[in-house]
Short mmCIF file of C-alpha atoms and ligand atoms in Angstrom, two decimals:
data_model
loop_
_atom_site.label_atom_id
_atom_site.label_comp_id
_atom_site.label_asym_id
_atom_site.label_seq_id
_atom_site.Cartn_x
_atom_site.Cartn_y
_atom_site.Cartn_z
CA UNK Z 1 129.44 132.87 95.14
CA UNK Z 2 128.68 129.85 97.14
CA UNK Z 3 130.75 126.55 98.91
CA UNK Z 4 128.99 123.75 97.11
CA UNK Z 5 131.62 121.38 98.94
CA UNK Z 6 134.37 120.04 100.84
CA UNK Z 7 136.27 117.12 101.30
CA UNK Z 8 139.15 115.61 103.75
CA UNK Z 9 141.94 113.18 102.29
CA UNK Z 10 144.09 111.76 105.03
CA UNK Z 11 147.64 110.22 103.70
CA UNK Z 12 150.87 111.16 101.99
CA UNK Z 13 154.65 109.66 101.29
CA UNK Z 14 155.66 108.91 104.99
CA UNK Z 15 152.87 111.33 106.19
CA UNK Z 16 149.77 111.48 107.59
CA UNK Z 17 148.95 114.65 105.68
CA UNK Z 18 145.44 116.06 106.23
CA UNK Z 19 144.15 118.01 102.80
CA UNK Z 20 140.76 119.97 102.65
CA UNK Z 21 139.88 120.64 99.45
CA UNK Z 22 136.75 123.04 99.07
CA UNK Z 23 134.65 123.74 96.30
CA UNK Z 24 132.57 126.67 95.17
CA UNK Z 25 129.43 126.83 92.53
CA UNK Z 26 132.12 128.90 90.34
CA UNK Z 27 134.50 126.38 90.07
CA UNK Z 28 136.93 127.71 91.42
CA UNK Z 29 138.61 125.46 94.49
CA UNK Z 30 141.08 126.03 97.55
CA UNK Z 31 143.03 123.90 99.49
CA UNK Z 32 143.85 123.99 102.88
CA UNK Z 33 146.44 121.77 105.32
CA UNK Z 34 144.80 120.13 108.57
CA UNK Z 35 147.99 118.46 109.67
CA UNK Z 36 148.62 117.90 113.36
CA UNK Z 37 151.73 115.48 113.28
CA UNK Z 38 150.61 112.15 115.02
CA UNK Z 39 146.60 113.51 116.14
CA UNK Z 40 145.82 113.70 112.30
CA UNK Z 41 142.70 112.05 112.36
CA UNK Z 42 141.29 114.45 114.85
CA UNK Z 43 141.09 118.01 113.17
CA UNK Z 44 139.82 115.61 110.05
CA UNK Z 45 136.88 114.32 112.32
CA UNK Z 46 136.32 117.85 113.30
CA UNK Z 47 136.21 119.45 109.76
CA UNK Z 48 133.91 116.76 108.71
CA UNK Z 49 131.67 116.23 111.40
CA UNK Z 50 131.14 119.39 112.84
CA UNK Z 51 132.76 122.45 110.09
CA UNK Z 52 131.86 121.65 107.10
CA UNK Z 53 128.29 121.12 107.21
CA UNK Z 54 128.06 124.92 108.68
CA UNK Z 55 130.67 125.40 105.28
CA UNK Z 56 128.05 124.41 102.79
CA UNK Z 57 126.58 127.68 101.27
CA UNK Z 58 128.63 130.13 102.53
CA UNK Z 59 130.11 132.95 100.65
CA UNK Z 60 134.29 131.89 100.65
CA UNK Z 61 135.47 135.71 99.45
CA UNK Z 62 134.17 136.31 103.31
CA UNK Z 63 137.19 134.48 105.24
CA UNK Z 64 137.26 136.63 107.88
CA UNK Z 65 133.38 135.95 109.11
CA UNK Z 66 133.74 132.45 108.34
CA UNK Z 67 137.41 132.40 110.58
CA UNK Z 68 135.41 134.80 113.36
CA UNK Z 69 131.88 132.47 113.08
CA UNK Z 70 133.72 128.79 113.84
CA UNK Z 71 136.61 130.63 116.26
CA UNK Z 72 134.02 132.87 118.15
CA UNK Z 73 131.00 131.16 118.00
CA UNK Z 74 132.41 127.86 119.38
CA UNK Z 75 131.94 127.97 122.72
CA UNK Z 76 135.25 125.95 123.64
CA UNK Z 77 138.21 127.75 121.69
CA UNK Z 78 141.47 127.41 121.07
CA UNK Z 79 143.54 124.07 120.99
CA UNK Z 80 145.99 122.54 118.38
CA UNK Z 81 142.82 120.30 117.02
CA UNK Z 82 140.43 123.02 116.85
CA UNK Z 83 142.75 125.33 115.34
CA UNK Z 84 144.03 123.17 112.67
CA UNK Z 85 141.10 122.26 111.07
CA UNK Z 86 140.19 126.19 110.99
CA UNK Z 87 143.75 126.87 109.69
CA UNK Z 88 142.65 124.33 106.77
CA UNK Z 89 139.56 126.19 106.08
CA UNK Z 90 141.07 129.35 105.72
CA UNK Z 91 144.15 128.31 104.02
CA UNK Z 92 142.00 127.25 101.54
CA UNK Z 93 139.65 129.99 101.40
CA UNK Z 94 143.05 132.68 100.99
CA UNK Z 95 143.43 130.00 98.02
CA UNK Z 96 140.09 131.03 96.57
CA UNK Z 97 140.48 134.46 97.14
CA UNK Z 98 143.94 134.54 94.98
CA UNK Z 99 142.45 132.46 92.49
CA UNK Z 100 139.29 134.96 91.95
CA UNK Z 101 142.19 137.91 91.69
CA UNK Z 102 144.26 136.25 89.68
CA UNK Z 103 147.14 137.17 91.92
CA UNK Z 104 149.91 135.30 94.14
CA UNK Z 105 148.46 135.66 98.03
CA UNK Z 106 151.88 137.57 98.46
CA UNK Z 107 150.24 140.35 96.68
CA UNK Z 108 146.85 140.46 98.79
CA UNK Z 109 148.94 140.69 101.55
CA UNK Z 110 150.87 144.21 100.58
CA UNK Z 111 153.44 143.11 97.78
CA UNK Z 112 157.02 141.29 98.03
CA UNK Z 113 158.98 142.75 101.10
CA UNK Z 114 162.18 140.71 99.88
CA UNK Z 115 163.22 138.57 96.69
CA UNK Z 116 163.86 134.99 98.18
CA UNK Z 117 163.02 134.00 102.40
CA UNK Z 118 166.43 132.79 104.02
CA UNK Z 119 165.47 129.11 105.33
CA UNK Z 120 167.54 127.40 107.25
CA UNK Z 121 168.42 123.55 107.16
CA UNK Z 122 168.60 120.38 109.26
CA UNK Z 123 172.20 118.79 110.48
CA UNK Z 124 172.31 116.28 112.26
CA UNK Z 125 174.54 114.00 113.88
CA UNK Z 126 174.87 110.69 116.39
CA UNK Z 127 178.27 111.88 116.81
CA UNK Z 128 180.12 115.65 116.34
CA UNK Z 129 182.08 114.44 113.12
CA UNK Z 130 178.86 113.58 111.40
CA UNK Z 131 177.36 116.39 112.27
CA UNK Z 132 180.33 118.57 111.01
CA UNK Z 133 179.63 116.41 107.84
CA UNK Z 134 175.96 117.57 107.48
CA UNK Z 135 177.26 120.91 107.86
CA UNK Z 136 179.06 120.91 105.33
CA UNK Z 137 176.48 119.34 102.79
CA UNK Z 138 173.91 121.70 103.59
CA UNK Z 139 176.67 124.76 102.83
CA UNK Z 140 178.00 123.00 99.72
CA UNK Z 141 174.30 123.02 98.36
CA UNK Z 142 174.22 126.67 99.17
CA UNK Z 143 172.67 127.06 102.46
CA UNK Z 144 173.74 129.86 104.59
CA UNK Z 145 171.91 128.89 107.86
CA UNK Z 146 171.41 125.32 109.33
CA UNK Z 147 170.31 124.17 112.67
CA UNK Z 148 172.36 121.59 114.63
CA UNK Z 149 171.52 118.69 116.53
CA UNK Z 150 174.07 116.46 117.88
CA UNK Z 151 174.62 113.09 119.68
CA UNK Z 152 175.97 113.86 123.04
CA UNK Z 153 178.48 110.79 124.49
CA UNK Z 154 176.79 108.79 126.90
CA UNK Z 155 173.56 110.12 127.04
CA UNK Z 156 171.76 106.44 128.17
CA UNK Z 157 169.26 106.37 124.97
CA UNK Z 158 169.31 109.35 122.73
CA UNK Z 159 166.61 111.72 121.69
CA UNK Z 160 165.36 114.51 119.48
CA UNK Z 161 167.98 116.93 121.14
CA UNK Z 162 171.02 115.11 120.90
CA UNK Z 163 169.71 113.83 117.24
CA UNK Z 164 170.59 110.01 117.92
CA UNK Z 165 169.82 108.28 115.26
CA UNK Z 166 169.17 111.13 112.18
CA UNK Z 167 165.94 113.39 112.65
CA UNK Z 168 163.50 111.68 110.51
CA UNK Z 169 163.64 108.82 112.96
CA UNK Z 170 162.78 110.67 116.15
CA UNK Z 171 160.06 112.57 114.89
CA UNK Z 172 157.78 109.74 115.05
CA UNK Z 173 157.49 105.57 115.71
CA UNK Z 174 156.99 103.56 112.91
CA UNK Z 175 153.69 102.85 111.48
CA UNK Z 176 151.74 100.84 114.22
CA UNK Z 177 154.08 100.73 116.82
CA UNK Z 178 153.56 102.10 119.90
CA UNK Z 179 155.60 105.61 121.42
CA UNK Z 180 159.06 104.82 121.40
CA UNK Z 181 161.01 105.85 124.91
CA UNK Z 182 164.22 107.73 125.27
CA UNK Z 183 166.03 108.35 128.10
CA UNK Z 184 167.05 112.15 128.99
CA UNK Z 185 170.11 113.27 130.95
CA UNK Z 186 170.63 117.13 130.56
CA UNK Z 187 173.49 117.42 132.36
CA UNK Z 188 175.20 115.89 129.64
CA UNK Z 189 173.57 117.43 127.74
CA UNK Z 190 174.94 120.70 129.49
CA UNK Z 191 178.24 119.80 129.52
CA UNK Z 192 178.52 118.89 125.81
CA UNK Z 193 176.51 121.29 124.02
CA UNK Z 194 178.85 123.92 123.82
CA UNK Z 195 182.53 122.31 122.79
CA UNK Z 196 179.25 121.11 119.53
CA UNK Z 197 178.91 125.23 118.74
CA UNK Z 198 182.48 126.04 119.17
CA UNK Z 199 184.10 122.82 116.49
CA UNK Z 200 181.15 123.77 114.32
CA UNK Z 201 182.43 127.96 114.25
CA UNK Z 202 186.18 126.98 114.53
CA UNK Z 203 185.39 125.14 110.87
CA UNK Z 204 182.71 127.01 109.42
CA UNK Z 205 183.67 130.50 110.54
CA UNK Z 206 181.21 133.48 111.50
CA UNK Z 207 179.00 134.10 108.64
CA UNK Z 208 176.84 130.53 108.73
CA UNK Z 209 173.82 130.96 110.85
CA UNK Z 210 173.75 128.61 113.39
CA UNK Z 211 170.59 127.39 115.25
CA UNK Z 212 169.79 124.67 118.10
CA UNK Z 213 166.40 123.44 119.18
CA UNK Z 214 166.55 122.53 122.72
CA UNK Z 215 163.28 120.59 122.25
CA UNK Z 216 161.64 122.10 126.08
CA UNK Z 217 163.93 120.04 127.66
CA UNK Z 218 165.77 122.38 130.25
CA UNK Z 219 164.88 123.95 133.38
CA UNK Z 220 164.23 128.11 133.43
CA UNK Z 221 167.53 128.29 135.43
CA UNK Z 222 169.77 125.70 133.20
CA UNK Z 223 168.36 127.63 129.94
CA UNK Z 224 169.17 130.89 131.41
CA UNK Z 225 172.78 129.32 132.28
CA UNK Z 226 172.99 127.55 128.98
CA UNK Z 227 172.30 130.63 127.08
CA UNK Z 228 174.52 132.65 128.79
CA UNK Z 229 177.57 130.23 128.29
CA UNK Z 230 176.80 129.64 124.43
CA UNK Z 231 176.70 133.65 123.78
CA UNK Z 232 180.15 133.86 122.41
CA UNK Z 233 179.16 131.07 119.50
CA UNK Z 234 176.65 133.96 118.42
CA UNK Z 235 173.73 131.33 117.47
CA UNK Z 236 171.04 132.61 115.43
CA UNK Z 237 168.57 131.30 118.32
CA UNK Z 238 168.24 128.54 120.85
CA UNK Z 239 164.66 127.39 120.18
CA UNK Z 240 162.36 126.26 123.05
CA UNK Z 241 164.78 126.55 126.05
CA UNK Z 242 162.29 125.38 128.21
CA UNK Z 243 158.61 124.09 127.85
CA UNK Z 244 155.84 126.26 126.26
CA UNK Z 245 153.13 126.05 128.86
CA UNK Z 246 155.45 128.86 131.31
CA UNK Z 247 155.53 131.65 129.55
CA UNK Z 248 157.21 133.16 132.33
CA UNK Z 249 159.87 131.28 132.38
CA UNK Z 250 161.55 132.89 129.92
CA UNK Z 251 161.83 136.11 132.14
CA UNK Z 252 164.22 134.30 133.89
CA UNK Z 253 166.27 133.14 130.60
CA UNK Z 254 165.94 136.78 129.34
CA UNK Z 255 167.26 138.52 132.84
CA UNK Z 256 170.65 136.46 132.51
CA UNK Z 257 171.08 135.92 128.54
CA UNK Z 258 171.27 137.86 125.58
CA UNK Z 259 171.46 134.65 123.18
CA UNK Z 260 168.01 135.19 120.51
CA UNK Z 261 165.37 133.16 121.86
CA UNK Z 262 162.76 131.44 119.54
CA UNK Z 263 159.50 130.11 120.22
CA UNK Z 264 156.07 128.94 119.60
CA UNK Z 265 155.75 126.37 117.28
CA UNK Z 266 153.12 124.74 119.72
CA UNK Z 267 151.29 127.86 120.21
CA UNK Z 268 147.62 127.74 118.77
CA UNK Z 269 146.83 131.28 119.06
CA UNK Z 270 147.47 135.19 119.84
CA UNK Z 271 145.94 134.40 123.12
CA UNK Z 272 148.80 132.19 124.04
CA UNK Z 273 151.84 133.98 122.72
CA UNK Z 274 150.41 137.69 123.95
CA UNK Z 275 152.49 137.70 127.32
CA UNK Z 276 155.43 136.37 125.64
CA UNK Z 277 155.55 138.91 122.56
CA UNK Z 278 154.39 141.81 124.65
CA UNK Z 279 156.45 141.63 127.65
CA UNK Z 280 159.61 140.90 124.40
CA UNK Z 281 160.39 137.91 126.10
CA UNK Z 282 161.66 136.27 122.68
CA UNK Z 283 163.31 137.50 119.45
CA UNK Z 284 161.78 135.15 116.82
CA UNK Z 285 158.12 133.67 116.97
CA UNK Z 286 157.44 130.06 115.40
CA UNK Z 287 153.46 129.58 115.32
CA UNK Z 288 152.68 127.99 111.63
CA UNK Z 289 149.61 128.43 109.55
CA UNK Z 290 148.45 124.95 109.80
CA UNK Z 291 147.88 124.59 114.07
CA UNK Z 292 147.71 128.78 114.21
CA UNK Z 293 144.28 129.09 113.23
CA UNK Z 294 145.32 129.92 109.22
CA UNK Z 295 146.74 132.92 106.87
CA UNK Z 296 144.13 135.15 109.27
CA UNK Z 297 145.11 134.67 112.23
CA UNK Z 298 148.71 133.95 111.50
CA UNK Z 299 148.64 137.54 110.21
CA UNK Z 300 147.70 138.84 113.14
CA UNK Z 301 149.98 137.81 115.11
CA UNK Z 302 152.95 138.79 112.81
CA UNK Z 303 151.85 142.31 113.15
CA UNK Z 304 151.85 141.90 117.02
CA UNK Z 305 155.40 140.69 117.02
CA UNK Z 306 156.03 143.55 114.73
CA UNK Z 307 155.14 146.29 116.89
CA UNK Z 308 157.72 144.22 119.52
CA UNK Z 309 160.92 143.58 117.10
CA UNK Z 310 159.81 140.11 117.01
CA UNK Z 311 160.89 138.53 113.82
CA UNK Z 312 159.16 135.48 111.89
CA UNK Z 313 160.84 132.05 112.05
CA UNK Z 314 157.73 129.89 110.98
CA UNK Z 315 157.63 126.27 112.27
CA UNK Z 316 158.54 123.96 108.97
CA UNK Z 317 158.82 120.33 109.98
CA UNK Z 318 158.11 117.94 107.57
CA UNK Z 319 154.62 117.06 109.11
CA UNK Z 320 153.54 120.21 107.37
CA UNK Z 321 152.47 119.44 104.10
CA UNK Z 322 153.46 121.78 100.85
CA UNK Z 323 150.26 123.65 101.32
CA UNK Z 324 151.46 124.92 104.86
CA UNK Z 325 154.33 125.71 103.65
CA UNK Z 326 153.15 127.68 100.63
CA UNK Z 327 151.13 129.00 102.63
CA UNK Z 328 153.62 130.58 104.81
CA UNK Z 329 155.93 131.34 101.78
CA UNK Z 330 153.68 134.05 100.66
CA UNK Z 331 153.43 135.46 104.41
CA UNK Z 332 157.48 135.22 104.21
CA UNK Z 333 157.39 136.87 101.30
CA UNK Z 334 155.45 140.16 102.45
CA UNK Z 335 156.39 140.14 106.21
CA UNK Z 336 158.42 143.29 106.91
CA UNK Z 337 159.47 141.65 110.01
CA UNK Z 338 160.65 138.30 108.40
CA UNK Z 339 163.30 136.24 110.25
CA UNK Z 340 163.91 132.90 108.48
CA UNK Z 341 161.82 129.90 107.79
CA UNK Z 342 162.46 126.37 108.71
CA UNK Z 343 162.87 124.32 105.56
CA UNK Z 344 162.95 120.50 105.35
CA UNK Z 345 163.10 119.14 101.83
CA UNK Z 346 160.14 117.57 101.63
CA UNK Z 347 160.92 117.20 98.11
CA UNK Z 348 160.66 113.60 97.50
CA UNK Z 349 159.10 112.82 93.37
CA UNK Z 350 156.00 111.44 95.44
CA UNK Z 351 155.33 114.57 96.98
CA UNK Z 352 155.80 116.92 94.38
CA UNK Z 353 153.62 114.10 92.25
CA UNK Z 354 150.75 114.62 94.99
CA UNK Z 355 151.46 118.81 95.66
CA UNK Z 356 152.47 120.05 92.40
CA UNK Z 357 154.06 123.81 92.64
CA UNK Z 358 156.32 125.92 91.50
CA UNK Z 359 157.69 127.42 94.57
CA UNK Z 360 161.44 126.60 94.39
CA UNK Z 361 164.56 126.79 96.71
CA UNK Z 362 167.91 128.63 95.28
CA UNK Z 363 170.93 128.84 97.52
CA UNK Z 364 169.72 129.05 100.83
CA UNK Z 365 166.73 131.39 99.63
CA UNK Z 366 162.90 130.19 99.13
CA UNK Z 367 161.16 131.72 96.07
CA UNK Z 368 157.72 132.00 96.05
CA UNK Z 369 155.53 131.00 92.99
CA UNK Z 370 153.43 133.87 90.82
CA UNK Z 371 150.61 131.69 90.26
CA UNK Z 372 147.15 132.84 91.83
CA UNK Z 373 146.36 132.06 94.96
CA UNK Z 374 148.71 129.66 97.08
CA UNK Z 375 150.65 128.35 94.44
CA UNK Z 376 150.35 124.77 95.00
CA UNK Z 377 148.35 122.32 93.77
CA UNK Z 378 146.47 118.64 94.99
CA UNK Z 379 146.54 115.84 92.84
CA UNK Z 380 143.57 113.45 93.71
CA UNK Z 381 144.36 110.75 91.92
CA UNK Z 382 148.19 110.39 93.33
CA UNK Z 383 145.93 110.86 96.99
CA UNK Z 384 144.30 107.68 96.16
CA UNK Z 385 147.72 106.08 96.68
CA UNK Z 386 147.79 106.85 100.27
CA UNK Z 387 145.80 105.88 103.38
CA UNK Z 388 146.02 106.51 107.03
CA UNK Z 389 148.17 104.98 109.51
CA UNK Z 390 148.84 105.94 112.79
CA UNK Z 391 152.11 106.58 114.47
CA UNK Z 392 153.13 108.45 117.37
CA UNK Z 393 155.86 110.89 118.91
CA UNK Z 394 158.65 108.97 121.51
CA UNK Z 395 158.27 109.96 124.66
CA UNK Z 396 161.04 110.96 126.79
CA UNK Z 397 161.72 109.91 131.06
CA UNK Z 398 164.42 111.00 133.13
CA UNK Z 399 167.10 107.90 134.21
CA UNK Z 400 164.75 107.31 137.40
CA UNK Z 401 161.72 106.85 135.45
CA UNK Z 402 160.47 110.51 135.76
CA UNK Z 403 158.04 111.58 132.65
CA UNK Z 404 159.75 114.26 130.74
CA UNK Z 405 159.15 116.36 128.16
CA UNK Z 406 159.73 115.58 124.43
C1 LIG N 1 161.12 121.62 114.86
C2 LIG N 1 160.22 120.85 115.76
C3 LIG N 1 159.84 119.50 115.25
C4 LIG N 1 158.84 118.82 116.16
C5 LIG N 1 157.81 118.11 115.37
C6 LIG N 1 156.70 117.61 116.25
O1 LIG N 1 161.68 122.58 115.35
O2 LIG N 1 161.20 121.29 113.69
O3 LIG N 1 160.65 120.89 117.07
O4 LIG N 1 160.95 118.75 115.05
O5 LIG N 1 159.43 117.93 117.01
O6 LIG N 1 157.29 118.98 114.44
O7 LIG N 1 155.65 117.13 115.51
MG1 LIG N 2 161.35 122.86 117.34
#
């Protein structure tokens, strides 16, 4: 069995997704999800200029030698770019694979550990009372754990953290423009946070999971403080106390707080979360298939947290397209150490028209489809709808004009 080809589509409702689609000489095709949210052109250029020529005539049932040749025989590794467009390739190769079985992926990877994968949800809110309002939306629908993001008074010009102005909004600029700026204050920020976690459990009581994403804008010292004042509102996890690149900074967090700590969504490989997952520094890891390096990799560094208690909590924002996510469905699925997965409905008719599937969400739980392979299809002629265009995160300064960290 042979790769005869492989193509790149760049575009999507409100998305820049990046879609490999490869074929084989049996006719049997995978697809894989490139997406690196506001550098999408980049692991495109890569797969086209540089991967798939070496793709062409290669055996897909032999993922792991094709994930080993481009990983270990490039002589610069590692990097969100790099490891996107191999986490396409393999995606969609784990695509073929299920397709030539017959079977879900799920079932390559040792069976169903669990019926439906707890996801949790999105509130926000520019002020507490609308976020007490998306609360309670997201537990009338039947969701049993949602993560909170809240305006915080007088903080000079919002930002992902404090959730000014809804999340869609402060993920990225509008098409064309250039970065928005937002201005950061965290001792607000500080002083806030917590009265947020206590109105939220005073109304919702103890059984909703409740999780904040701190978005690496603290300290090692104000995280370790912050975590240790929150611990009575028993939070599900604080998510990226601090930023990503100091690994050890979250020995520091860990020697004064108990509160679960997640991270990792912009980790590209083992390699970077190894210190972190050996030395048990966190209690949930959040690489994703897309920017991880794929289903193989991915893998392996499940069964590293594994041996350290570390539970699964899979990065799901919506710049991962519905192959990423199916993707990580079936890993949900069979993952003995399975935490939750973030889940933001995507779900609009143009991107089901684009990625049809039959994976499906039930009262708080993700079900994963029993078709062969990923379970999620690509609909080229809705693709022709769509078209590049570039946007970009906001970045964040400090009141004084000091760069910060978004
Ligand atoms: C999350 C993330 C996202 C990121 C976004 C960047 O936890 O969902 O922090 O919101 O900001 O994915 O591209
Ligand atoms: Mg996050």
């Amino acid at each position: 069995m042979k790769i005869t080809n492989a193509e790149v589509f760049i575009g999507g409702p409100g998305k820049n997704y990046v879609t490999l689609k490869i074929m084989t000489d049996a006719g049997i095709y995978g697809i894989g999800d490139g997406t690196l949210n506001t550098r999408e052109t980049l692991p495109a250029e890569y797969l086209k200029e540089y991967l798939i020529p070496c793709l062409i005539g290669m055996d897909p049932r032999n993922s792991e030698d094709i994930w080993q040749y481009f990983y270990r025989g490039a002589y610069f590794r590692r990097g969100p770019i790099a490891m996107a467009a191999y986490g396409a390739i393999d995606m969609a190769l784990w695509d073929i694979k299920g397709k030539i079985a017959g079977l879900p992926l799920y079932q390559l990877f040792g069976g169903k550990s669990r019926d439906g994968a707890l996801v949790y949800a999105h509130a926000v809110g520019n002020t507490l009372d609308e976020l007490i309002d998306s609360v309670a939306h997201y537990v009338e629908q039947g969701y049993k754990a949602v993560r909170l993001q809240c305006g915080i008074p007088d903080m000079p010009e919002g930002g992902y953290a404090t959730g000014k102005g809804g999340d869609t909004k402060h993920f990225i600029t509008e098409y064309g423009a250039l970065p928005d700026q937002e201005i950061w204050d965290s001792e607000k920020y500080l002083r806030y946070m917590p009265n947020v976690f206590e109105k939220v459990r005073e109304i919702f009581g103890p059984d909703l999971k409740l999780l904040h994403d701190v978005h690496h804008r603290l300290r090692p010292r104000e995280a370790a403080a912050f975590g240790k004042e929150i611990e009575k509102y028993n939070l599900f996890w604080m998510e990226d106390p601090t930023p990503a690149d100091d690994q050890h900074a979250l020995r520091l967090i860990r020697q004064h707080t108990t509160v679960p700590i997640a991270i990792g969504e912009v980790f590209n490989s083992i390699w970077d979360c190894k210190t972190m997952i050996e030395e048990e520094l966190l209690d949930f890891i959040r690489v994703s298939v897309t920017y991880a390096g794929g289903i193989t990799h991915v893998r392996r560094i499940v069964e590293l947290a594994g041996l350290h208690s570390i539970r699964t909590g899979f990065h799901g924002a919506p710049s991962h397209s519905p192959i990423s996510m199916a993707a990580q469905a079936h890993l949900n699925a069979w993952a003995p150490n399975f935490g939750i997965q973030e889940y933001l409905v995507l779900g609009t008719e143009e991107c089901d028209a684009l990625f049809p599937s039959d994976h499906y969400l039930d009262n708080g739980l993700f079900y994963v489809s029993d078709a062969p392979g990923l379970g999620v299809d690509f609909d080229e002629t809705e693709a022709k709808r769509y078209s590049f265009d570039r946007r970009y995160h906001p970045i964040v300064r400090l009141e004084d004009g000091t760069m910060w960290n978004y």
